[in-house]
CSV table of C-alpha atoms in Angstrom, one decimal:
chain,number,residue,atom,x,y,z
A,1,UNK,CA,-58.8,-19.0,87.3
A,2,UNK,CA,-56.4,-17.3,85.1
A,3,UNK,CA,-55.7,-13.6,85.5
A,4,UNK,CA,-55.5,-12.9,81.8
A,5,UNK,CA,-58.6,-15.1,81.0
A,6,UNK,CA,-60.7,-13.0,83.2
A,7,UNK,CA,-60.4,-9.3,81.4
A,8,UNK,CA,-63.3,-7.9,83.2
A,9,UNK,CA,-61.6,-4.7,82.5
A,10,UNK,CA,-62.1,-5.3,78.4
A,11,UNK,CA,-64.9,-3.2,77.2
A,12,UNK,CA,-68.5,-4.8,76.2
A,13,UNK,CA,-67.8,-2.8,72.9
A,14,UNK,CA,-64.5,-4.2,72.4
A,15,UNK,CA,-65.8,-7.7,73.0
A,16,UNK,CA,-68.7,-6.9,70.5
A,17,UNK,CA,-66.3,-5.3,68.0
A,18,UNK,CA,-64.6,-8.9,67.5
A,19,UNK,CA,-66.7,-11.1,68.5
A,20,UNK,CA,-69.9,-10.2,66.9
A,21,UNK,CA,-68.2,-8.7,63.8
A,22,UNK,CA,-65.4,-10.2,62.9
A,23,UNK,CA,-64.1,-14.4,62.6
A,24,UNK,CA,-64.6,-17.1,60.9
A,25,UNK,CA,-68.1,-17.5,58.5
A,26,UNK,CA,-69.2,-20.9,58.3
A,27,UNK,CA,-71.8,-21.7,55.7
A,28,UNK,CA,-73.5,-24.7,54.8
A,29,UNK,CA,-73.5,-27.1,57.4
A,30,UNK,CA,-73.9,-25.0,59.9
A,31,UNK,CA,-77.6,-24.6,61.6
A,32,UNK,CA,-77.2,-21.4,62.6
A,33,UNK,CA,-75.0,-18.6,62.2
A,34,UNK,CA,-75.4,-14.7,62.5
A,35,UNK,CA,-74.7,-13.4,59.2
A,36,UNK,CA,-76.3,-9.9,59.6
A,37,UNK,CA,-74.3,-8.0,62.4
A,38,UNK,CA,-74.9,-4.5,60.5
A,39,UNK,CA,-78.8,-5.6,62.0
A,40,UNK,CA,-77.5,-6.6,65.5
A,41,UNK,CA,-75.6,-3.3,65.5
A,42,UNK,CA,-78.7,-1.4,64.5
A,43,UNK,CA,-80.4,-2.9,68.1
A,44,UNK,CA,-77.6,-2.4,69.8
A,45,UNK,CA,-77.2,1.1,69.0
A,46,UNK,CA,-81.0,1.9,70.2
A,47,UNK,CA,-80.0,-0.7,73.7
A,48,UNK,CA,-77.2,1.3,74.4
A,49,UNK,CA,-79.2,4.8,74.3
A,50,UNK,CA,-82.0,3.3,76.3
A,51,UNK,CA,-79.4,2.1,78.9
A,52,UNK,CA,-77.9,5.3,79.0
A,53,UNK,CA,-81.1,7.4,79.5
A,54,UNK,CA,-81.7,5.0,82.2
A,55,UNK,CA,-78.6,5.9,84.0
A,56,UNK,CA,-79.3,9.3,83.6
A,57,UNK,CA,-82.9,8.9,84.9
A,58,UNK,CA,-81.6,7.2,87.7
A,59,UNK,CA,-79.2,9.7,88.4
A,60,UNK,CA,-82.2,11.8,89.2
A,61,UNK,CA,-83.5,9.5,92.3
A,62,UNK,CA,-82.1,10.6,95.9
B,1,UNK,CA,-91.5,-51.4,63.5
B,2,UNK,CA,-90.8,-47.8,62.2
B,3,UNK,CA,-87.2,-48.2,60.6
B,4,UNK,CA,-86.3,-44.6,62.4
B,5,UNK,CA,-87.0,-43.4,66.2
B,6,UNK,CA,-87.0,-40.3,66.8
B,7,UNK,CA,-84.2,-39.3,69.4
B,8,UNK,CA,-85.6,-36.1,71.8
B,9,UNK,CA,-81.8,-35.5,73.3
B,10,UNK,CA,-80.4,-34.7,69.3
B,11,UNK,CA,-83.8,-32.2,68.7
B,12,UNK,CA,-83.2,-30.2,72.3
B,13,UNK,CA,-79.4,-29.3,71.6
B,14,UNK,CA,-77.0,-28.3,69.4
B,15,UNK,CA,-72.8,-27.8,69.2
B,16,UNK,CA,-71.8,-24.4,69.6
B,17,UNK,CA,-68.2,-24.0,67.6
B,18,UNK,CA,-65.5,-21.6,69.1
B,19,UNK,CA,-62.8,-22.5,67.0
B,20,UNK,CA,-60.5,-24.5,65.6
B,21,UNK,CA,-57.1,-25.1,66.5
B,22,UNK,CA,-54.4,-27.8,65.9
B,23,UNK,CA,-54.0,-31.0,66.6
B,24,UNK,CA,-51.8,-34.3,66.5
B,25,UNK,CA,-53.0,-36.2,63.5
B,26,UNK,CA,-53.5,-39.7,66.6
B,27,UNK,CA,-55.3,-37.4,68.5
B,28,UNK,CA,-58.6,-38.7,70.0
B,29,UNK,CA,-61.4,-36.0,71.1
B,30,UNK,CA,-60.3,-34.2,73.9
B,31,UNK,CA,-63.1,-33.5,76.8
B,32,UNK,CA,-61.8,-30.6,78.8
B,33,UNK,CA,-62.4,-29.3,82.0
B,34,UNK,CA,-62.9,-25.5,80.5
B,35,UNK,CA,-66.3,-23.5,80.9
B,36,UNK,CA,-68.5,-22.5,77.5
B,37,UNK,CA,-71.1,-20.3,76.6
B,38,UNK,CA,-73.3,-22.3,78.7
B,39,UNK,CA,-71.8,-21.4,81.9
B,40,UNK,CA,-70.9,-24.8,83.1
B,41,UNK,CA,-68.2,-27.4,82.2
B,42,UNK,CA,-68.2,-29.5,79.0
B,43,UNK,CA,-65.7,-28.0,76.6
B,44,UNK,CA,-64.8,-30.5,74.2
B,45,UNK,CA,-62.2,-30.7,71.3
B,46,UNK,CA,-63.5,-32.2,68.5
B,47,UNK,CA,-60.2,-34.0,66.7
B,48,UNK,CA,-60.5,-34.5,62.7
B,49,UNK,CA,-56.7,-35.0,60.3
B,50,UNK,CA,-54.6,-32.8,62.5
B,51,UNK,CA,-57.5,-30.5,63.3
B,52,UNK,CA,-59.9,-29.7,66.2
B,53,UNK,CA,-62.5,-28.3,66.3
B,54,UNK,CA,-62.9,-26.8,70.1
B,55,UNK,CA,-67.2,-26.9,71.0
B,56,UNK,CA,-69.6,-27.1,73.7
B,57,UNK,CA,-73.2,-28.7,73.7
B,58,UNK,CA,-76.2,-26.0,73.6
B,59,UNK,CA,-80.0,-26.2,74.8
B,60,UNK,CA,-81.8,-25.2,71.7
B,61,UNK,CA,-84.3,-23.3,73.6
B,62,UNK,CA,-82.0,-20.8,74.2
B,63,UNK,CA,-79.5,-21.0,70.9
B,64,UNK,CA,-82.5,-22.0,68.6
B,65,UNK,CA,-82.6,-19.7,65.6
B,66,UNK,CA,-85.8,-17.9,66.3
B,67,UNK,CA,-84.8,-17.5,70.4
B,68,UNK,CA,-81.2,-16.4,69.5
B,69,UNK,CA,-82.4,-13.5,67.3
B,70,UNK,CA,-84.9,-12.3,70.0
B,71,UNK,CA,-82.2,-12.7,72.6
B,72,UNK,CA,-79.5,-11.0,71.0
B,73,UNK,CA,-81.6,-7.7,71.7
B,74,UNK,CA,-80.8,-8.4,75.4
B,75,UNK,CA,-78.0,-6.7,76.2
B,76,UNK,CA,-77.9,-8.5,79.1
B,77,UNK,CA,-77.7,-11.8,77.8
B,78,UNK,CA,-75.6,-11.0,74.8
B,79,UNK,CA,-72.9,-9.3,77.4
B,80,UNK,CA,-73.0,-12.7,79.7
B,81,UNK,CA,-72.5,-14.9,76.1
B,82,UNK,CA,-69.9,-13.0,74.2
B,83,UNK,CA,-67.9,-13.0,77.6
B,84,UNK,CA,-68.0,-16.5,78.3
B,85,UNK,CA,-67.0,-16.9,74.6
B,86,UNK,CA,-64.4,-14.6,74.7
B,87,UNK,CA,-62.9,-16.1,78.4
B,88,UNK,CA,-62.4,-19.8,77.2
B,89,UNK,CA,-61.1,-18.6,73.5
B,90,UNK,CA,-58.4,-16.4,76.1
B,91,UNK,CA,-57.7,-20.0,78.0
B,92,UNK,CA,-57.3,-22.1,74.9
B,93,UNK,CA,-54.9,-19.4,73.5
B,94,UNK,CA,-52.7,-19.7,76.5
B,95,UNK,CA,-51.9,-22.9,75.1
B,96,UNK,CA,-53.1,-23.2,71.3
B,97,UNK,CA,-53.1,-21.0,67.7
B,98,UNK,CA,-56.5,-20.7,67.6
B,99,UNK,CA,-59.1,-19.6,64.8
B,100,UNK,CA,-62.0,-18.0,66.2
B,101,UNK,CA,-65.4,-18.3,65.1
B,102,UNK,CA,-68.1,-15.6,64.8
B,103,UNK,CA,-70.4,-15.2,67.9
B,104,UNK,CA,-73.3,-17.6,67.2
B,105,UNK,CA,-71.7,-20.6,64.9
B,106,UNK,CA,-74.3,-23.6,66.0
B,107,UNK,CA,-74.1,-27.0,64.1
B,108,UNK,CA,-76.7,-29.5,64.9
B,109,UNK,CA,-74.2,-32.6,65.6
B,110,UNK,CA,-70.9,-33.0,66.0
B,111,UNK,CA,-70.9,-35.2,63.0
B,112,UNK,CA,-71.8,-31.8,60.9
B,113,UNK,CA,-68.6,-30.5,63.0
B,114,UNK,CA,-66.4,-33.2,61.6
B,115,UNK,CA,-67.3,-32.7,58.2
B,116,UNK,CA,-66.6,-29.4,58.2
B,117,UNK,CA,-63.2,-30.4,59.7
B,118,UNK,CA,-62.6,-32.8,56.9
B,119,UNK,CA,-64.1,-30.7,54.2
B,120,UNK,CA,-61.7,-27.4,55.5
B,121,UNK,CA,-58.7,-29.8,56.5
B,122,UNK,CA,-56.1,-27.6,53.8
B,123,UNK,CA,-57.3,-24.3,54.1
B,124,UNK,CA,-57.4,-24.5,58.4
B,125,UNK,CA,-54.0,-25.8,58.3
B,126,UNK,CA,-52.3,-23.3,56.3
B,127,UNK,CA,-54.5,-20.2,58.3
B,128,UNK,CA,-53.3,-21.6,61.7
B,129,UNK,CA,-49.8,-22.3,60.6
B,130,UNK,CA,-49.4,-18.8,59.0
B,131,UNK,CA,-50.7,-17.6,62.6
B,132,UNK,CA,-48.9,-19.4,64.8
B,133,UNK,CA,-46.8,-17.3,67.1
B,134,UNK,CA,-48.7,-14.2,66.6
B,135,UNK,CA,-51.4,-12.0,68.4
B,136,UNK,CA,-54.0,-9.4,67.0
B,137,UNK,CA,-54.0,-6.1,68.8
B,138,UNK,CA,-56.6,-3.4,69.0
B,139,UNK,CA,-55.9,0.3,68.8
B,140,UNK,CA,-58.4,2.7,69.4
B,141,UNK,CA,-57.7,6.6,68.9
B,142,UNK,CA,-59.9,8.9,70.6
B,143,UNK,CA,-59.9,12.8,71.0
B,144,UNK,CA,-61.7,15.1,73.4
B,145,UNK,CA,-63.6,17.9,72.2
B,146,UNK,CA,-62.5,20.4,73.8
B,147,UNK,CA,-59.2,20.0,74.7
B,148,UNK,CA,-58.8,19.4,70.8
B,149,UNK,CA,-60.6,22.3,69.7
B,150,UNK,CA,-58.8,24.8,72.2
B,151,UNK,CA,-55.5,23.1,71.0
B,152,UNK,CA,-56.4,23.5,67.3
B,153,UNK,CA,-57.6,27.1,67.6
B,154,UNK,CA,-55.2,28.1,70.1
B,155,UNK,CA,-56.2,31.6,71.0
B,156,UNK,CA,-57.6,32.7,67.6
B,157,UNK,CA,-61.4,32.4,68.6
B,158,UNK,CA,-61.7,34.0,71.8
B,159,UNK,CA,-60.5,37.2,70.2
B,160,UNK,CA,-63.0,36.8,67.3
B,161,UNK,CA,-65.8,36.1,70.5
B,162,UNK,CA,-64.8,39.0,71.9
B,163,UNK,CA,-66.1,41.1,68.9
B,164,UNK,CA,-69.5,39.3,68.7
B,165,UNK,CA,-70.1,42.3,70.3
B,166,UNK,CA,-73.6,43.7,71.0
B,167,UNK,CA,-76.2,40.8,71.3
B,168,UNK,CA,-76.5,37.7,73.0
B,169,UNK,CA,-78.2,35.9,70.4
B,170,UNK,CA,-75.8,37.3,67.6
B,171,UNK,CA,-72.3,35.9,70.2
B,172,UNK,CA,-74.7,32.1,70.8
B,173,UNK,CA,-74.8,32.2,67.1
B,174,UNK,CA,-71.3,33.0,66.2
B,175,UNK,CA,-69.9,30.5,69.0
B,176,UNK,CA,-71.9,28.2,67.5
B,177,UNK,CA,-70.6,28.7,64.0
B,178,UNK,CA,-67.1,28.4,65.6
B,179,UNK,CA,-67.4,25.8,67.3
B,180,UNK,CA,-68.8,23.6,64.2
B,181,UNK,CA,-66.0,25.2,61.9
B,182,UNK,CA,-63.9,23.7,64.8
B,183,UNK,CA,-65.4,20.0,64.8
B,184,UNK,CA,-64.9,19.9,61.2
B,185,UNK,CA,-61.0,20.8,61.9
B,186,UNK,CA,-60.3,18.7,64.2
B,187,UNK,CA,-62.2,15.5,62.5
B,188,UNK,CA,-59.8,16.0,59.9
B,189,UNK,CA,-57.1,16.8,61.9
B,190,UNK,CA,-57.2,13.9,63.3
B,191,UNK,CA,-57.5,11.6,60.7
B,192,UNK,CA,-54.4,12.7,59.7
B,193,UNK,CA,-53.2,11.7,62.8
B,194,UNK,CA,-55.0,8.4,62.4
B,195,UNK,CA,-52.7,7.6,59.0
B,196,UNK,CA,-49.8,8.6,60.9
B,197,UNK,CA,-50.6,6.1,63.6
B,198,UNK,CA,-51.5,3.1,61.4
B,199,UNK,CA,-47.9,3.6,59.4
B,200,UNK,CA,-45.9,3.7,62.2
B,201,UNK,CA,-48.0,1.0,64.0
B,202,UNK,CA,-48.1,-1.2,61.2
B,203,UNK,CA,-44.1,-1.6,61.3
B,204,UNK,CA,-44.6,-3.8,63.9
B,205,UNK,CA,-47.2,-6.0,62.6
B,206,UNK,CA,-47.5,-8.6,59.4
B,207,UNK,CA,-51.2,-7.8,58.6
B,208,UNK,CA,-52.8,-4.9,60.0
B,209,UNK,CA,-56.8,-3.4,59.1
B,210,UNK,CA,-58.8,-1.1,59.6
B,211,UNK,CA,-62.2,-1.6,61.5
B,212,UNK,CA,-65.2,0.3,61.0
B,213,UNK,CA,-65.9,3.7,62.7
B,214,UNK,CA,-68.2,3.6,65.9
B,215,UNK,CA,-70.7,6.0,67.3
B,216,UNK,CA,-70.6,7.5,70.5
B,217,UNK,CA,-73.8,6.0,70.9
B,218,UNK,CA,-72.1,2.5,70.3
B,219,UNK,CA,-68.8,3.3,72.1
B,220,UNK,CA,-71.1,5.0,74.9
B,221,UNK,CA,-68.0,7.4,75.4
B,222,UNK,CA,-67.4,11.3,76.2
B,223,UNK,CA,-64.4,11.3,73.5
B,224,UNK,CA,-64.7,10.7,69.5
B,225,UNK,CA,-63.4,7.9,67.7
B,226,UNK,CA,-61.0,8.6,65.1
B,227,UNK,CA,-59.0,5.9,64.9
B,228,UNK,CA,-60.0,1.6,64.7
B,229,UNK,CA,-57.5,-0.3,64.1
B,230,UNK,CA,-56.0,-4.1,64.6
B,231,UNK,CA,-52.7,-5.3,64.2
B,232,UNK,CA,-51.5,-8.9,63.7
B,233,UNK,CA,-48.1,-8.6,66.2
B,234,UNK,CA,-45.4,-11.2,66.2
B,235,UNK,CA,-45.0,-12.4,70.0
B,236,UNK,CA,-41.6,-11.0,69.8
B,237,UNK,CA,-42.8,-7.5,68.6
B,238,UNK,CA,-44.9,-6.7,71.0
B,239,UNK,CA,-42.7,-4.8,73.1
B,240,UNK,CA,-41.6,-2.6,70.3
B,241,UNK,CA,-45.5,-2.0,69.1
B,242,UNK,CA,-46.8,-1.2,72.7
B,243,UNK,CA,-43.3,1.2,73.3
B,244,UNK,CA,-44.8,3.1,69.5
B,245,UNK,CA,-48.4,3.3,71.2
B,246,UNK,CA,-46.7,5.1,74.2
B,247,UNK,CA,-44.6,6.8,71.9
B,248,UNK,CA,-47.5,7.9,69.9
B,249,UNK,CA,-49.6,9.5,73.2
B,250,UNK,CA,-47.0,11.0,74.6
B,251,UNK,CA,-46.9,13.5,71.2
B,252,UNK,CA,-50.5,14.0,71.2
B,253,UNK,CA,-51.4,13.8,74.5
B,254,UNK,CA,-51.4,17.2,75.2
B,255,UNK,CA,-53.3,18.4,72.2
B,256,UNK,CA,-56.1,15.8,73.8
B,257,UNK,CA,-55.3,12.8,71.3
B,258,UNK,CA,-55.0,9.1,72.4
B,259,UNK,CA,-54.9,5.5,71.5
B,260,UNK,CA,-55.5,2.8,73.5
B,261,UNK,CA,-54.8,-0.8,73.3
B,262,UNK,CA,-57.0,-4.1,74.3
B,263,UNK,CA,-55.3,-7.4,73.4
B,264,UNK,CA,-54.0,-10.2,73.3
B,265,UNK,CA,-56.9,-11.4,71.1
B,266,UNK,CA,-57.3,-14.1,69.3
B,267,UNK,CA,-56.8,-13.1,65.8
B,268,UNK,CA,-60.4,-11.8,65.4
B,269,UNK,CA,-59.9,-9.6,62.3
B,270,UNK,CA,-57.5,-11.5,60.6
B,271,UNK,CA,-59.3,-15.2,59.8
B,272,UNK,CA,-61.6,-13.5,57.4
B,273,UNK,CA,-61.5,-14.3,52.9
């Protein structure tokens, strides 16, 4: 596969930033579409301090 | 005989959109070899006028409307998804102007994703001509704390640390107060800095915006964001926008101020109204 294709190195907040936020809105014929990102953001903001206390918590085991 | 049957195939999945790109107006629908959300082969263009519309199919058990808003709490799951979304919009971009979606655009047949196709024909036309031959670019402009505050105080506070004097509860308290006076400083401080990097960045760029301000709990960094911005970069600017970025952090480096750049993208920020 394609070295630019694969940015592993781009950030999951970077990806989120765009891809969740920003981009085309279809209404109307589409099924389904996630209109309320300010909601998603709101999740993610708790996920991201959960996943982060874990680290630290598992920083704590030998 | 019931005049309809009910077809089990049509209720289980769905057509997840991507984007849409252009096409040759005797274009047939184009089955690629490229990788969706889905994790397996089965990319397809969609061709409508001189539009396609790039999609792949979806089990609605996981892209249903009442599974995707549980999943989308799963960091997990979202990460996996919004890569795979983000890796084939990067492959057709190699080749194609392409408009991109927002994570999660789900039609229930690909008839619905012809209509929209035929319904959009003049407006997709004129967006992907108008971006043809360009790029978005992030820029994100951080400072550390400290380094910032030392560089913004630059001596004055020890001095005044040094007379706290007597107590140790009466020096925490004055640190502290210095330290917020500081914080307040060098937020403005460097959103002056932010407005001085968007105008010279945006030379280099025909549209340009500025995204919203992160926590550090979203960003999950040490540093502060100060600075959010994307830039829509003519192929043949690029050099002379990424030579401003260094330009930019190697004046401000020192004082603990940076920008950093993620891109190519596909032109995320600029497809909107």
């Amino acid at each position: 596969m394609n070295e630019l294709a694969r940015q592993k190195d781009v950030t999951l907040l970077e990806l989120l930033d765009r891809i969740l936020d920003k981009g085309v809105v279809l209404t109307g014929d589409v099924l389904i579409s996630i209109a309320d990102v300010d909601l998603i953001y709101l999740g993610l903001n708790l996920i991201l301090t959960s996943v982060e206390k874990m680290h630290e918590y598992q920083g704590w085991e030998p | 005989m019931p005049d309809f049957v009910k077809v089990p195939l049509e209720e289980e999945f769905a057509w997840y959109l991507y984007g849409i790109v252009l096409c040759g107006e005797n274009d047939r629908d184009i089955d690629t070899d490229l990788t969706g959300i889905s994790a397996e082969p089965g990319v397809r263009i969609i061709v409508s006028g001189s539009l396609g519309a790039v999609v792949s199919r979806v089990p609605l058990s996981q892209f249903g409307a009442a599974v995707l808003e549980e999943k989308l709490q799963d960091l997990r799951w979202l990460e996996e998804k919004v890569r795979l979304h983000q890796e084939l919009l990067q492959q057709i971009m190699q080749e194609r102007t392409i408009v991109p979606m927002k994570f999660g655009t789900i039609f229930q047949s690909q008839e619905r994703v012809r209509d929209i196709l035929e319904k959009q024909q003049e407006h997709f036309q004129a967006l992907l001509k108008f971006l043809t031959g360009h790029e978005e670019w992030g820029v994100k402009g951080y400072y550390r704390r400290e380094e910032l505050h030392e560089y913004l105080s630059s001596g004055e506070c020890s001095s005044k640390l040094g007379q706290g004097g007597t107590g140790l509860g009466k020096a925490y308290l004055l640190r502290k107060k210095l330290e917020e006076e500081l914080e307040s400083r060098a937020v403005d401080y460097s959103r002056q800095i932010g407005e001085e990097a968007y105008g010279w960045l945006r030379v280099h760029s025909v549209r340009s915006t500025l995204n919203k301000f992160l926590s550090r709990n979203v960003t999950g960094r040490e540093e502060e964001l100060f600075f959010n911005g994307a830039f829509l970069v003519a192929k043949g600017s690029h050099g002379a926008f990424r030579h401003t970025v260094e330009k930019l952090n190697g004046e401000f480096g020192a004082q603990g101020i940076f920008l950093e750049v993620s891109g190519p993208w596909p032109p995320y920020s600029f497809v909107g109204e």
